[in-house]
Amino acid sequence: MTLPSLSGNEIRQAFINFFLERGHTFVPSSSLVPGGDQTLLFTNAGMVQFKDIFLGTDKPPYVRATNSQKCMRVAGKHNDLEDVGRDDTHHTFFEMLGNWSFGDYYKKEAIAWAWELLTDVWNLPKENLWATCFEDERGEIERDDEAADYWRQQSGFDPTHVLFFGRKENFWEMAETGPCGPNSEIHLDIGPEHCNRQDDPEHICGVNQGCSRYLELWNLVFIQYNRQDAHTLVTLPAKHVDTGMGLDRIVSVLQGVDSNYMTDLLSPLLDTIQRLTGNIQEEKNLNITPYRVIADHARAITFLIADGVVPGNTGRNYVSRMIIRRAARFGTKIGLQEPFLAKVAETVIRIYGDFYPELRRNRAAILENITREEKRFQRTVEAGVNKLEDQLHQLAGSSTKILPGEQAFDLYATYGLPLEITRDIAKEQGLGVDEDAFRRALERHRIASGAGDVFGQMGDDEVDIYSQLRSELQAQGKLAQDGVTYDPYGNLQIESPVLSLVKDERPINEAHPGDQVEVLLPKTPFYVEAGGQVSDTGKIYSPPLDGEPGWEIRIEDMRKPAAGVIIHTGTVISGHPRVGDQAIACVDAQRRRDIMRNHTATHLLHYQLRQVLGDHALQAGSLVAPDRLRFDFTHSEAVTPDQLTHIESGVNQNILDNDRLQIVLKPLQQAIAEGAMALFGEKYAETVRTITMGDPEPFSYELCGGTHVSETGDIGLFLITNESSVAAGIRRIEAVTGRAAYRLVQHRFQALNQAASILDTSPEQVPDLMRDLLAEMSEARKQITALRHDLATLEFDRSLEQVKTVAGVPVLTSILPGADAETLRQMSDRFRQRYPSGVAVLASLLDGRPILTATVTEDLVERGLHAGELVKAVARPLGGGGGGRPTLGQAGGKDAGKLNQALASVTDWVESKLKA
Ligand SMILES: [Zn+2]
Ligand SMILES: [Zn+2]
């Protein structure tokens, strides 16, 4: 047999071309961050982006598709992290090739094409291929003889090579309920010498027997049932095909190498690492695990950051951080001390950048984030690992051999040592970590710090009500086949009949004033929140006609509860709206125009950020509201006032240039190829809306479904109101435009004019005058302090006339109004100069609260007097406390009314101490 000599990139393309030639539409990989699916941390299979199609809530414009999907399996149920690097086949990131039929072709074609591609196009030896089909070990579900028969019909297929397996191997389910069906896998026998269990007498070498001789190449899933409960399967009217072929595996087979790491997709990464270490081949072979881990993790992190997942503390961002830190630690095992991972990432970008242009586009952000995170980790890793080594050392002597989860969490919280690294190190010493306790500690910390959980809830129940409504209306011919016509881009007012009214999740025929209702129309001009732009508000009303009084519903919100269903949510203001009434739906136009200004300004801001800060400043979040806009972007430090001024004036220059916006629908592929900015985590359709500004030289080019002004000049004015930090590496700018910007200017002017009028000067003179006034004030304050001091001295000198003699010792108690603590201390010194032997307690009232100092001369200290104790005793009735040295004590109190009484107690105290 001769295998074709193809590169990994060519093999991927050959797969796609094969299915393009058979009527399939190429669907680009969706982001690693699943769009709209809050239950999933990362896209982990090719079917994630088609889930809604299988569930029946989304209808694509094609019935056959082919794709190469970016996947991550690093957390949760499908978690291969610990196996990565220890063998040739497990990865955190991988690509899944697939062909899909949505109610179109079925087993016959799927099997014939799989056979044709593997044997005719790629020349794999027919005699070495095996197929598995489903046979229920519980006898409840029909055996898949249909698939088995099709296999046996393929030319050159050995009919004895069909094997049947049970539910675990050959039955696929999306979840506990929902779409499911039998699957059929194709395995390749690479020869008995490749069996890694030849020494195991229990081992019977064969397909699915857990050895390395039989490689699973391709899984064909036939979705023909809907599972309603544990025992009820209903046959689907439309059957689907979902296939998955791991790219790394097929490339290793076609390139005739034993390991995924030896393909031309991954081996260049190992070469880069070897160049960085300066290792010779033998050293590399001895340390192959760190090499593999670093190569795998470098590939994963490059794709993750390109999809906007930067290192952070929770959820996906935690995974991003963990992967970099784990790779960095494996780097230290092979002597890499400096940040190195970005160098490996560059190789990833070189190999994968043609097919995944987002890698090239986000190159700067990828490299910068990796290196910054590595450096951050280097600062603490040694301390963290040392601490862990100590703990493990103690543990080794104990009986449990399990590191408590709280300690593992503490290592993460204090030294940034991710659980996965702690686990690696513990495992290397034959010890374990209590991971459940770690997660509980992390969760407590997350709740305490107010951070959210990435796992949200899906509102599955309500989908049914609205899908049902949609089907009924479609059956009655009242609603188009693709559902409600959505056109927020044209007229803001339309006339339309009311199709349905829903109250408390039940359809009703008539609503009454005060009711909270949901209104379904066949079409709508109301925008539904998406891409950061908030939903429109407005009203749906029926004017009085022919003696009928008319009605009005105030529309407060919009939503899409199911595919093809858009509902207006609001309150009945007057009258009795009925299903079937003719109505006028009217968007609040002024509010909408405010929103449009903010949306277009957001695009300009995005552009100027990249101009002023650099290409790494990528959108990380956005809010487009009527009164303001908020834009989050990746940038590691605060934007300086100077940069902010540049950004703001740049946007205003764009506004003054009055560029006309070009809004064009294009195939997604074309837009991406032309360099349009796409958003992280967004799921884009085949045809996308593109917004371009700048003519003849376009400067802003974004994929965007939002509503925009016609010319940038419509924005009027753009003002930045705030710049702040949202998370590590992410900054936020808030700004206003149009009317809100004008209002802001007006308020500022009014404030300035008022200030000028109070100061009796012109607005231009205000800053200078204020500066002068502040200087004068500070001078005046100094004088006041000096005067107070003089006054206190005068007062003090006068009070010396009241010095009493107690048991032969001069004792002074005095109140010096307005003296601060410093003055009281100075007066205490003055007392000691006058009386080489004596006791003084001086008090004053500061902001209505008493403060006190007590002083005792050295000779009296020797006779048992203590200034600290004295002042404490005096302050007690004042509700305060104090203390100090034997010669000088200080106290404060609350109750000024008892001050005289408290001072009167001094003589008794001195007398009792001296007599004792
Ligand atoms: Zn074997
Ligand atoms: Zn936009």
mmCIF file of N, CA and C and ligand atoms in Angstrom, residues 192 194-198 203-206 209-214, ligand 1:
data_model
loop_
_atom_site.group_PDB
_atom_site.id
_atom_site.type_symbol
_atom_site.label_atom_id
_atom_site.label_comp_id
_atom_site.label_asym_id
_atom_site.label_seq_id
_atom_site.Cartn_x
_atom_site.Cartn_y
_atom_site.Cartn_z
ATOM 1 N N PRO A 192 -0.051 -6.796 14.778
ATOM 2 C CA PRO A 192 0.087 -7.410 16.108
ATOM 3 C C PRO A 192 1.307 -6.900 16.875
ATOM 4 N N HIS A 194 2.185 -4.046 17.323
ATOM 5 C CA HIS A 194 1.876 -2.805 18.035
ATOM 6 C C HIS A 194 1.056 -3.025 19.300
ATOM 7 N N CYS A 195 0.686 -4.253 19.569
ATOM 8 C CA CYS A 195 -0.067 -4.511 20.798
ATOM 9 C C CYS A 195 0.842 -4.256 21.993
ATOM 10 N N ASN A 196 0.389 -3.403 22.927
ATOM 11 C CA ASN A 196 1.222 -3.097 24.082
ATOM 12 C C ASN A 196 0.876 -3.992 25.266
ATOM 13 N N ARG A 197 0.027 -5.003 25.040
ATOM 14 C CA ARG A 197 -0.326 -5.904 26.147
ATOM 15 C C ARG A 197 -0.010 -7.352 25.794
ATOM 16 N N GLN A 198 1.058 -7.531 24.992
ATOM 17 C CA GLN A 198 1.416 -8.882 24.568
ATOM 18 C C GLN A 198 1.806 -9.762 25.743
ATOM 19 N N HIS A 203 -5.146 -10.832 28.151
ATOM 20 C CA HIS A 203 -5.501 -10.000 26.999
ATOM 21 C C HIS A 203 -5.814 -10.826 25.763
ATOM 22 N N ILE A 204 -7.015 -10.573 25.192
ATOM 23 C CA ILE A 204 -7.328 -11.186 23.898
ATOM 24 C C ILE A 204 -7.262 -10.051 22.901
ATOM 25 N N CYS A 205 -6.276 -10.087 22.013
ATOM 26 C CA CYS A 205 -6.046 -8.930 21.166
ATOM 27 C C CYS A 205 -7.197 -8.737 20.185
ATOM 28 N N GLY A 206 -7.822 -7.536 20.177
ATOM 29 C CA GLY A 206 -8.935 -7.276 19.272
ATOM 30 C C GLY A 206 -9.434 -5.862 19.412
ATOM 31 N N GLN A 209 -10.409 -3.816 22.882
ATOM 32 C CA GLN A 209 -9.883 -4.608 23.991
ATOM 33 C C GLN A 209 -8.791 -3.849 24.750
ATOM 34 N N GLY A 210 -8.691 -2.564 24.503
ATOM 35 C CA GLY A 210 -7.824 -1.722 25.318
ATOM 36 C C GLY A 210 -6.342 -1.871 25.037
ATOM 37 N N CYS A 211 -5.959 -2.143 23.807
ATOM 38 C CA CYS A 211 -4.545 -2.156 23.493
ATOM 39 C C CYS A 211 -4.264 -1.218 22.330
ATOM 40 N N SER A 212 -3.005 -1.041 22.032
ATOM 41 C CA SER A 212 -2.646 0.000 21.073
ATOM 42 C C SER A 212 -2.549 -0.519 19.637
ATOM 43 N N ARG A 213 -3.015 -1.751 19.416
ATOM 44 C CA ARG A 213 -2.953 -2.293 18.060
ATOM 45 C C ARG A 213 -4.104 -1.783 17.192
ATOM 46 N N TYR A 214 -5.293 -1.621 17.782
ATOM 47 C CA TYR A 214 -6.457 -1.172 17.011
ATOM 48 C C TYR A 214 -6.723 0.302 17.306
HETATM 49 ZN ZN ZN B 1 -3.584 -6.269 21.784
#
